[in-house]
PDB file of C-alpha atoms in Angstrom:
ATOM      1  CA  MET A1254     -10.246   5.369  -4.751  1.00 93.00           C
ATOM      2  CA  ASN A1255      -6.698   6.537  -5.428  1.00 97.00           C
ATOM      3  CA  ILE A1256      -4.111   4.316  -3.779  1.00 97.00           C
ATOM      4  CA  GLY A1257      -0.417   5.101  -3.657  1.00 98.00           C
ATOM      5  CA  ILE A1258       2.087   2.289  -3.272  1.00 97.00           C
ATOM      6  CA  LYS A1259       5.562   2.868  -1.868  1.00 97.00           C
ATOM      7  CA  TYR A1260       8.068   0.034  -1.505  1.00 95.00           C
ATOM      8  CA  CYS A1261      10.962  -0.136   0.921  1.00 92.00           C
ATOM      9  CA  GLY A1262      14.451  -0.694  -0.475  1.00 88.00           C
ATOM     10  CA  GLY A1263      14.124  -4.472  -0.184  1.00 87.00           C
ATOM     11  CA  CYS A1264      17.357  -5.075   1.724  1.00 88.00           C
ATOM     12  CA  ASN A1265      15.859  -7.795   3.955  1.00 84.00           C
ATOM     13  CA  SER A1266      12.660  -8.935   2.220  1.00 85.00           C
ATOM     14  CA  GLN A1267      11.090 -11.958   3.827  1.00 87.00           C
ATOM     15  CA  TYR A1268       8.368 -12.343   1.182  1.00 89.00           C
ATOM     16  CA  ASP A1269       7.731 -11.346  -2.441  1.00 91.00           C
ATOM     17  CA  ARG A1270       6.433  -7.789  -1.965  1.00 93.00           C
ATOM     18  CA  VAL A1271       5.754  -7.113  -5.633  1.00 94.00           C
ATOM     19  CA  LYS A1272       3.826 -10.364  -6.159  1.00 94.00           C
ATOM     20  CA  LEU A1273       1.717  -9.655  -3.079  1.00 94.00           C
ATOM     21  CA  ILE A1274       0.774  -6.164  -4.285  1.00 96.00           C
ATOM     22  CA  GLU A1275       0.132  -7.311  -7.866  1.00 96.00           C
ATOM     23  CA  GLY A1276      -2.377  -9.826  -6.468  1.00 95.00           C
ATOM     24  CA  PHE A1277      -3.980  -7.066  -4.403  1.00 94.00           C
ATOM     25  CA  LYS A1278      -4.348  -4.864  -7.502  1.00 96.00           C
ATOM     26  CA  LYS A1279      -5.959  -7.711  -9.461  1.00 96.00           C
ATOM     27  CA  ARG A1280      -8.473  -8.274  -6.655  1.00 92.00           C
ATOM     28  CA  HIS A1281      -9.272  -4.536  -6.502  1.00 93.00           C
ATOM     29  CA  PRO A1282      -9.355  -3.288 -10.120  1.00 95.00           C
ATOM     30  CA  GLU A1283     -11.842  -0.540  -9.231  1.00 92.00           C
ATOM     31  CA  ASN A1284      -9.058   1.559  -7.679  1.00 95.00           C
ATOM     32  CA  ARG A1285      -6.436   3.705  -9.378  1.00 97.00           C
ATOM     33  CA  TYR A1286      -2.851   2.953  -8.337  1.00 98.00           C
ATOM     34  CA  TYR A1287       0.123   5.294  -8.237  1.00 98.00           C
ATOM     35  CA  GLY A1288       3.759   5.036  -7.263  1.00 95.00           C
ATOM     36  CA  VAL A1289       6.028   7.712  -5.857  1.00 92.00           C
ATOM     37  CA  LEU A1290       7.668   8.190  -9.255  1.00 89.00           C
ATOM     38  CA  ASP A1291       4.296   9.183 -10.740  1.00 92.00           C
ATOM     39  CA  GLY A1292       4.672  12.453  -8.831  1.00 91.00           C
ATOM     40  CA  GLU A1293       1.209  12.275  -7.236  1.00 90.00           C
ATOM     41  CA  LEU A1294       2.224  12.414  -3.565  1.00 97.00           C
ATOM     42  CA  THR A1295      -1.287  12.956  -2.172  1.00 98.00           C
ATOM     43  CA  GLN A1296      -3.532   9.891  -2.366  1.00 98.00           C
ATOM     44  CA  ASP A1297      -6.631   8.617  -0.574  1.00 96.00           C
ATOM     45  CA  ILE A1298      -4.581   5.759   0.863  1.00 95.00           C
ATOM     46  CA  TRP A1299      -0.852   5.114   0.846  1.00 97.00           C
ATOM     47  CA  ILE A1300       0.278   1.507   1.182  1.00 96.00           C
ATOM     48  CA  ILE A1301       3.840   1.414   2.479  1.00 97.00           C
ATOM     49  CA  VAL A1302       5.139  -2.032   1.547  1.00 96.00           C
ATOM     50  CA  CYS A1303       8.011  -3.217   3.728  1.00 95.00           C
ATOM     51  CA  GLY A1304       9.751  -6.553   3.306  1.00 91.00           C
ATOM     52  CA  CYS A1305      10.434  -7.068   7.004  1.00 90.00           C
ATOM     53  CA  PRO A1306       9.288  -5.912  10.461  1.00 88.00           C
ATOM     54  CA  SER A1307      11.822  -3.047  10.522  1.00 88.00           C
ATOM     55  CA  ALA A1308       9.446  -0.963   8.374  1.00 89.00           C
ATOM     56  CA  CYS A1309      12.211   1.476   7.478  1.00 89.00           C
ATOM     57  CA  ALA A1310      10.644   2.942   4.302  1.00 93.00           C
ATOM     58  CA  CYS A1311      10.683   6.736   4.270  1.00 93.00           C
ATOM     59  CA  THR A1312       7.299   8.439   3.909  1.00 96.00           C
ATOM     60  CA  ASP A1313       8.522  12.043   3.824  1.00 96.00           C
ATOM     61  CA  GLY A1314       6.380  14.089   1.460  1.00 96.00           C
ATOM     62  CA  LEU A1315       3.557  11.530   1.215  1.00 98.00           C
ATOM     63  CA  THR A1316       0.057  12.629   2.229  1.00 98.00           C
ATOM     64  CA  ALA A1317      -2.928  10.327   2.734  1.00 97.00           C
ATOM     65  CA  ARG A1318      -6.441  11.786   2.703  1.00 96.00           C
ATOM     66  CA  LEU A1319      -7.839   8.749   4.525  1.00 92.00           C
ATOM     67  CA  LYS A1320      -5.044   6.547   5.790  1.00 91.00           C
ATOM     68  CA  MET A1321      -1.403   5.556   5.509  1.00 95.00           C
ATOM     69  CA  VAL A1322      -0.970   1.820   6.033  1.00 93.00           C
ATOM     70  CA  TRP A1323       2.227  -0.148   6.632  1.00 94.00           C
ATOM     71  CA  VAL A1324       2.269  -3.675   5.187  1.00 95.00           C
ATOM     72  CA  ARG A1325       5.049  -5.908   6.516  1.00 94.00           C
ATOM     73  CA  SER A1326       3.497  -9.293   5.716  1.00 91.00           C
ATOM     74  CA  SER A1327       0.732 -10.998   3.758  1.00 86.00           C
ATOM     75  CA  GLU A1328      -1.335 -11.079   6.962  1.00 90.00           C
ATOM     76  CA  GLU A1329      -1.205  -7.299   7.220  1.00 91.00           C
ATOM     77  CA  LEU A1330      -2.280  -6.986   3.591  1.00 89.00           C
ATOM     78  CA  ALA A1331      -5.320  -9.176   4.336  1.00 90.00           C
ATOM     79  CA  LEU A1332      -6.305  -6.773   7.143  1.00 90.00           C
ATOM     80  CA  LEU A1333      -5.908  -3.847   4.757  1.00 87.00           C
ATOM     81  CA  GLU A1334      -8.147  -5.509   2.176  1.00 89.00           C
ATOM     82  CA  THR A1335     -10.879  -5.847   4.801  1.00 89.00           C
ATOM     83  CA  GLU A1336     -10.535  -2.149   5.640  1.00 85.00           C
ATOM     84  CA  ILE A1337     -10.629  -1.073   2.000  1.00 83.00           C
ATOM     85  CA  ASP A1338     -13.742  -3.161   1.387  1.00 83.00           C
ATOM     86  CA  LYS A1339     -15.367  -1.387   4.343  1.00 84.00           C
ATOM     87  CA  LEU A1340     -14.384   2.058   3.019  1.00 79.00           C
ATOM     88  CA  GLU A1341     -15.807   1.174  -0.404  1.00 77.00           C
ATOM     89  CA  ARG A1342     -19.140   0.156   1.148  1.00 81.00           C
ATOM     90  CA  GLU A1343     -19.308   3.434   3.112  1.00 79.00           C
ATOM     91  CA  LYS A1344     -18.951   5.571  -0.043  1.00 67.00           C
TER      92      LYS A1344
END
């Protein structure tokens, strides 16, 4: 699965966003990961990583074939992992 990762600006981060996503990538090496700067703005899933509940990251121009998911905490990432595992099983 192709997964795009977009980070907010980090002005009010309440957790280590990068560390959280790096752990996610290590646990899911079967996927291909892209960032906005890679120029591939259409992905199967976009993970919008926000450091706080404001979730102010701009998603203009991003297209998700399956789902666009906002992650504002480690708990929300855990829910996403469950969903991705389910999508993988349904393939």
